[in-house]
């Protein structure tokens, strides 16, 4: 009989490690990363190529390209393309980061022979016709017009401009005008850049239940594509032009709440202190039991939710706190954020808080090891973020060894309040 009274034993995590992926070189030099481990006949293949939002200089074309590609290809024009994927139970997922573009297909193994040529045709021979482009532009322009009316958009846009520099691609946010300005020629040029000229730096990630015929099929299809080995696929690193310290209030008449953004520029993701700093920021506002949530939500009742995180990239890192609150409480929320950062400096972590923080961080890492797909995604993230294959192991080591002194010292060094950027978008009380 199932015992619903006695709680299960709580045990600490054992040693966590990220399984490696097998690297296979295709006939044309493209790397195929393989992780074969699944109890079900399902697999996922992702093509990841250099070139993202920064290389596109913030143009909406970077995020619009793959959705437009789904509207037809040379072999399967119009809706015939999506019909093939839908009928065979496949899922296409695009992803665009600062410096990479990815497109993945998740499929039943019983259909891979039919689906891989269709997937490749979508990538290398999309229709990119005027109807598909117009539909995507109209949809995204409407979304941008709605978003621009919100105080959250106004605060986010301003904090990005101050943290990254007004002309930096990471500071750019979509507007109806910028979306409508993207032409078919822009799509063709960007597609040629990502899926033709940048293929020499591309990698494939295959996970799930992998069979030798599947690997042979991928090599036959993707290993035969022409690769321009003379093309420069290195990331376009643009340093930030931060304006700090700074304060901006954006008047939004009639707003019922204020959107609050509190940022501090910090160390790049490659810095040896980065992982410990991330642990300190999680303690500050990275989970439900964090200090910001306990103080500003549970104790003061100023907001329903508040989050803090590190936005790391090769160009640099920004610690960002974001929340919304009643207009009357906006300045009080900012004061409490400052107070909690100063508390980090003091190192007043109790044993209970340290254990809760450690368990949360380890649980987050353990989630990456749940499935073959999540393990592959973790390797993709390491590629996207330029952190390298040992990053997961370094996280385990830092979390296992972190102490109150280590957390407070890293906060003192890398979260200086004299570099704060505060943005409030709302209505004056």
XYZ file of C-alpha atoms in Angstrom:
429
model
C 0.000 0.000 0.000
C 1.265 3.447 -0.902
C 2.397 5.396 2.176
C 1.069 8.952 1.870
C 1.939 9.931 5.458
C 5.677 9.388 5.780
C 7.601 11.972 3.739
C 10.359 10.685 1.457
C 13.931 10.880 2.655
C 15.721 14.055 1.608
C 19.244 13.357 0.482
C 21.945 15.667 -0.860
C 22.847 15.492 -4.521
C 25.627 13.180 -5.523
C 28.298 14.383 -7.913
C 26.718 16.001 -10.957
C 28.480 15.849 -14.301
C 27.429 16.759 -17.827
C 27.846 13.787 -20.166
C 29.999 14.601 -23.193
C 28.689 14.465 -26.736
C 30.476 12.395 -29.352
C 31.986 14.583 -32.078
C 31.733 13.335 -35.650
C 33.216 15.228 -38.602
C 30.935 15.154 -41.653
C 32.332 14.883 -45.166
C 32.365 18.675 -45.614
C 33.971 19.394 -42.217
C 30.807 20.334 -40.277
C 30.847 18.920 -36.734
C 27.997 16.613 -35.686
C 27.671 16.361 -31.891
C 25.834 13.208 -30.816
C 24.329 12.164 -27.480
C 22.646 8.761 -27.744
C 20.503 8.061 -24.716
C 16.733 7.676 -24.700
C 14.090 5.168 -23.703
C 11.809 6.304 -26.506
C 12.161 6.366 -30.289
C 12.376 10.152 -30.474
C 15.267 12.336 -31.565
C 16.143 15.996 -32.014
C 18.500 17.595 -34.501
C 19.644 21.217 -34.310
C 21.692 23.188 -36.807
C 23.511 26.009 -35.000
C 25.265 28.623 -37.123
C 27.299 31.724 -36.238
C 25.450 35.019 -36.552
C 22.809 36.457 -34.248
C 21.236 39.699 -33.099
C 24.564 41.496 -32.729
C 25.797 40.513 -36.205
C 22.412 41.642 -37.582
C 22.988 44.968 -35.795
C 19.715 44.545 -33.938
C 17.629 44.223 -37.101
C 14.356 42.291 -36.670
C 15.378 40.162 -39.660
C 17.403 37.936 -37.295
C 14.343 36.819 -35.332
C 11.963 36.897 -38.326
C 13.947 34.681 -40.700
C 13.168 31.167 -39.419
C 9.412 31.804 -38.935
C 9.277 33.026 -42.553
C 11.214 29.960 -43.701
C 8.422 27.780 -42.290
C 6.040 29.203 -44.900
C 7.385 27.158 -47.774
C 10.467 25.766 -49.500
C 11.557 24.816 -53.014
C 10.294 21.226 -52.747
C 7.296 22.014 -50.513
C 5.836 25.429 -51.440
C 3.429 27.299 -49.204
C 1.512 25.370 -46.564
C 2.754 22.035 -47.958
C 5.886 22.436 -45.843
C 4.103 22.840 -42.504
C 1.654 20.097 -43.534
C 4.524 17.605 -43.826
C 5.859 18.493 -40.395
C 2.402 18.464 -38.780
C 1.280 15.214 -40.412
C 4.445 13.436 -39.245
C 4.328 14.839 -35.713
C 7.504 16.908 -36.026
C 8.179 20.152 -34.187
C 10.361 22.950 -35.600
C 11.880 25.362 -33.059
C 13.920 28.468 -33.932
C 16.368 30.149 -31.561
C 18.319 33.374 -31.941
C 20.938 34.502 -29.431
C 23.411 37.379 -29.501
C 25.848 35.584 -31.806
C 24.151 32.393 -33.063
C 21.050 31.262 -34.941
C 19.630 27.792 -34.457
C 16.779 25.767 -35.911
C 15.866 22.343 -34.532
C 13.522 19.528 -35.459
C 12.137 17.056 -32.921
C 10.730 13.931 -34.555
C 9.757 10.304 -34.205
C 12.547 7.988 -35.308
C 10.105 6.137 -37.536
C 9.815 9.280 -39.705
C 13.395 10.599 -39.796
C 14.125 9.366 -43.329
C 11.197 11.370 -44.689
C 11.653 14.434 -42.483
C 15.399 15.136 -42.730
C 15.308 16.050 -46.458
C 12.317 18.325 -45.793
C 14.096 19.957 -42.846
C 17.194 20.523 -44.979
C 15.129 21.929 -47.865
C 13.476 24.392 -45.489
C 16.881 25.568 -44.263
C 18.792 25.800 -47.525
C 16.019 26.495 -50.076
C 13.224 28.538 -48.453
C 10.690 30.330 -50.627
C 10.977 33.676 -48.833
C 8.167 35.038 -50.987
C 6.372 38.342 -50.543
C 3.245 36.807 -49.008
C 5.158 35.060 -46.223
C 7.272 38.149 -45.534
C 4.245 40.461 -45.499
C 2.367 38.166 -43.099
C 5.298 37.968 -40.695
C 5.919 41.715 -40.874
C 2.264 42.517 -40.176
C 2.105 40.160 -37.207
C 5.338 41.389 -35.615
C 4.578 45.068 -36.293
C 1.249 44.724 -34.480
C 2.932 43.013 -31.542
C 5.572 45.751 -31.384
C 2.919 48.498 -31.500
C 1.076 46.923 -28.559
C 4.287 46.368 -26.581
C 5.422 49.984 -27.011
C 2.384 51.199 -25.079
C 3.420 49.293 -21.957
C 5.564 50.798 -19.234
C 7.611 47.570 -19.162
C 8.727 48.186 -22.763
C 9.650 51.797 -22.037
C 11.686 50.890 -18.964
C 13.413 47.970 -20.694
C 14.322 50.035 -23.738
C 15.821 52.805 -21.624
C 17.799 50.536 -19.309
C 19.254 48.719 -22.320
C 20.336 52.002 -23.909
C 22.024 53.102 -20.682
C 23.649 49.742 -19.945
C 24.800 48.812 -23.460
C 24.929 52.157 -25.231
C 22.153 53.696 -27.309
C 23.712 52.523 -30.602
C 24.608 48.990 -29.487
C 22.651 46.155 -31.190
C 21.752 44.685 -27.768
C 19.967 47.933 -26.949
C 17.691 47.744 -29.988
C 14.051 46.761 -29.484
C 11.521 46.163 -32.233
C 9.213 48.980 -33.348
C 6.486 48.825 -36.017
C 8.696 51.000 -38.235
C 11.790 48.797 -37.890
C 9.767 45.661 -38.601
C 8.021 47.117 -41.650
C 11.367 48.310 -43.004
C 12.686 44.747 -43.393
C 12.584 43.900 -47.102
C 12.703 40.602 -48.981
C 16.233 41.559 -50.019
C 17.161 41.827 -46.311
C 15.824 38.303 -45.745
C 17.776 36.954 -48.710
C 21.015 38.604 -47.580
C 20.631 37.403 -43.991
C 19.741 33.885 -45.102
C 22.806 33.807 -47.336
C 24.965 34.987 -44.424
C 23.618 32.508 -41.869
C 23.008 29.375 -43.918
C 25.608 29.747 -46.666
C 28.638 31.863 -45.775
C 28.634 30.893 -42.055
C 28.349 27.132 -42.513
C 32.072 26.650 -41.943
C 31.448 27.571 -38.303
C 28.185 25.647 -37.996
C 27.623 22.624 -35.785
C 24.875 20.007 -35.641
C 23.551 18.620 -32.352
C 21.772 15.245 -32.440
C 20.233 13.713 -29.307
C 17.705 11.071 -28.298
C 17.719 7.508 -29.555
C 20.372 7.714 -32.247
C 20.997 4.973 -34.810
C 23.889 4.497 -37.277
C 21.555 4.870 -40.298
C 20.423 8.229 -38.898
C 24.021 9.455 -38.665
C 24.681 8.224 -42.197
C 21.567 10.057 -43.414
C 22.669 13.310 -41.768
C 26.094 13.006 -43.357
C 24.529 12.278 -46.730
C 22.288 15.362 -46.532
C 24.262 17.921 -44.510
C 27.746 16.609 -45.257
C 27.253 17.256 -48.966
C 26.423 20.957 -48.592
C 29.109 23.295 -49.946
C 31.034 25.074 -47.184
C 32.944 28.319 -47.684
C 36.060 27.727 -45.581
C 37.374 31.226 -46.345
C 34.433 32.947 -44.658
C 35.082 34.693 -41.334
C 32.594 33.285 -38.809
C 34.111 34.835 -35.680
C 31.631 36.766 -33.492
C 31.308 40.514 -33.937
C 32.188 41.662 -30.412
C 31.103 45.253 -29.769
C 32.108 46.719 -26.380
C 29.392 48.372 -24.314
C 29.182 52.148 -23.994
C 27.601 52.240 -20.530
C 26.209 55.421 -18.992
C 26.553 54.881 -15.251
C 25.572 55.982 -12.727
C 22.307 57.246 -14.150
C 18.645 57.708 -13.309
C 15.722 58.073 -15.705
C 12.046 58.622 -14.994
C 9.726 58.091 -17.966
C 6.391 59.785 -17.481
C 3.505 57.561 -18.594
C 0.221 59.345 -17.850
C -2.549 57.035 -16.749
C -0.255 54.115 -15.917
C -1.625 52.121 -12.986
C 1.804 50.713 -12.146
C 5.439 51.675 -12.563
C 7.929 49.386 -14.296
C 11.224 49.433 -12.393
C 14.627 48.422 -13.752
C 17.760 48.506 -11.592
C 21.016 47.574 -13.342
C 24.715 47.419 -12.493
C 27.363 46.746 -15.185
C 29.712 43.994 -14.095
C 32.374 41.469 -15.130
C 32.298 39.494 -18.409
C 31.159 35.887 -18.393
C 34.734 34.679 -18.897
C 35.894 36.253 -15.597
C 36.913 33.680 -12.930
C 34.507 35.303 -10.414
C 31.480 35.093 -12.724
C 29.959 31.852 -11.395
C 30.291 32.942 -7.756
C 28.774 36.310 -8.679
C 25.855 34.503 -10.297
C 25.316 32.589 -7.026
C 25.223 35.905 -5.141
C 22.709 37.362 -7.624
C 20.505 34.256 -7.263
C 20.582 34.797 -3.487
C 19.582 38.409 -4.119
C 16.641 37.774 -6.445
C 16.988 34.637 -8.535
C 14.402 32.329 -6.940
C 11.203 32.467 -4.903
C 12.998 32.343 -1.549
C 15.441 35.122 -2.492
C 16.081 38.214 -0.408
C 14.270 40.604 -2.737
C 11.177 38.389 -2.778
C 11.222 37.922 0.992
C 11.598 41.633 1.670
C 9.795 43.515 -1.105
C 7.021 40.994 -1.844
C 6.379 39.111 1.391
C 7.363 41.647 4.059
C 6.599 45.038 2.447
C 3.921 43.911 -0.023
C 5.148 46.395 -2.641
C 5.051 43.988 -5.582
C 3.732 40.629 -6.690
C 7.109 39.488 -7.975
C 10.678 40.702 -8.392
C 13.620 39.048 -10.142
C 17.357 39.607 -10.395
C 19.685 38.004 -12.903
C 23.013 38.287 -14.673
C 22.793 39.041 -18.400
C 26.156 37.685 -19.483
C 27.740 37.955 -22.927
C 31.227 38.153 -24.467
C 30.836 41.945 -24.576
C 30.190 42.193 -20.835
C 27.603 41.526 -18.166
C 24.761 43.468 -16.606
C 23.110 42.595 -13.315
C 19.443 43.457 -13.794
C 16.636 43.649 -11.238
C 13.152 44.035 -12.725
C 9.723 44.410 -11.194
C 6.480 46.406 -11.296
C 4.788 48.178 -8.408
C 2.125 50.725 -7.586
C 3.276 54.201 -8.643
C 3.285 55.311 -5.001
C 5.807 52.598 -4.044
C 8.271 52.895 -6.933
C 10.926 54.925 -5.126
C 10.552 52.803 -2.002
C 11.184 49.668 -4.068
C 14.413 51.162 -5.442
C 15.522 52.019 -1.894
C 14.888 48.437 -0.788
C 16.836 47.035 -3.755
C 19.815 49.160 -2.711
C 19.412 48.018 0.887
C 19.428 44.348 -0.116
C 22.568 44.789 -2.234
C 24.255 46.417 0.761
C 23.122 43.435 2.857
C 24.948 41.177 0.400
C 28.120 43.122 1.206
C 27.742 42.219 4.896
C 27.716 38.462 4.349
C 24.914 37.865 6.869
C 23.940 34.483 5.417
C 22.468 32.009 7.861
C 23.199 28.294 7.610
C 19.568 27.743 6.582
C 19.784 30.295 3.748
C 23.080 28.869 2.513
C 21.661 25.355 2.414
C 18.476 26.528 0.659
C 20.523 28.453 -1.897
C 22.876 25.537 -2.508
C 19.999 23.090 -2.972
C 18.243 25.431 -5.399
C 21.367 25.947 -7.500
C 22.156 22.233 -7.566
C 18.548 21.411 -8.457
C 18.747 23.822 -11.370
C 21.882 22.100 -12.632
C 20.313 18.672 -12.136
C 17.376 19.675 -14.343
C 19.804 19.988 -17.265
C 20.554 16.261 -16.884
C 16.935 15.059 -17.032
C 16.764 14.012 -20.684
C 18.951 13.567 -23.725
C 17.385 16.737 -25.150
C 18.194 18.848 -22.069
C 21.773 17.527 -22.028
C 22.184 18.500 -25.678
C 20.622 21.910 -24.943
C 23.204 22.447 -22.203
C 26.008 21.840 -24.707
C 24.315 24.258 -27.122
C 24.186 26.892 -24.365
C 27.902 26.458 -23.702
C 28.517 27.058 -27.414
C 26.181 30.070 -27.498
C 27.790 31.675 -24.457
C 31.434 30.854 -25.324
C 31.910 29.306 -21.860
C 33.573 26.085 -22.996
C 33.074 22.398 -22.193
C 34.192 22.633 -18.545
C 31.647 25.263 -17.525
C 29.145 22.810 -16.038
C 31.832 21.166 -13.888
C 33.076 24.570 -12.712
C 29.544 25.490 -11.647
C 29.281 22.305 -9.566
C 32.616 23.048 -7.883
C 31.751 26.681 -7.100
C 28.288 25.865 -5.735
C 29.689 23.051 -3.591
C 32.381 25.272 -2.099
C 30.605 28.643 -1.776
C 30.664 30.339 1.626
C 29.109 33.519 3.060
C 32.507 35.240 2.835
C 32.931 34.283 -0.808
C 29.449 35.582 -1.682
C 29.843 38.900 0.125
C 33.355 39.485 -1.265
C 32.259 38.921 -4.849
C 29.251 41.226 -4.342
C 31.463 43.977 -2.932
C 33.892 43.736 -5.844
C 31.485 43.361 -8.739
C 28.149 44.969 -7.754
C 29.214 48.562 -7.003
C 26.282 50.826 -6.193
C 28.183 53.838 -7.518
C 27.606 52.326 -10.990
C 23.851 51.805 -10.608
C 21.410 52.484 -13.435
C 17.835 53.123 -12.299
C 14.879 53.457 -14.670
C 11.266 53.989 -13.612
C 8.454 54.174 -16.165
C 5.121 55.153 -14.680
C 2.894 57.966 -13.533
C 3.911 60.506 -10.931
C 1.876 60.386 -7.741
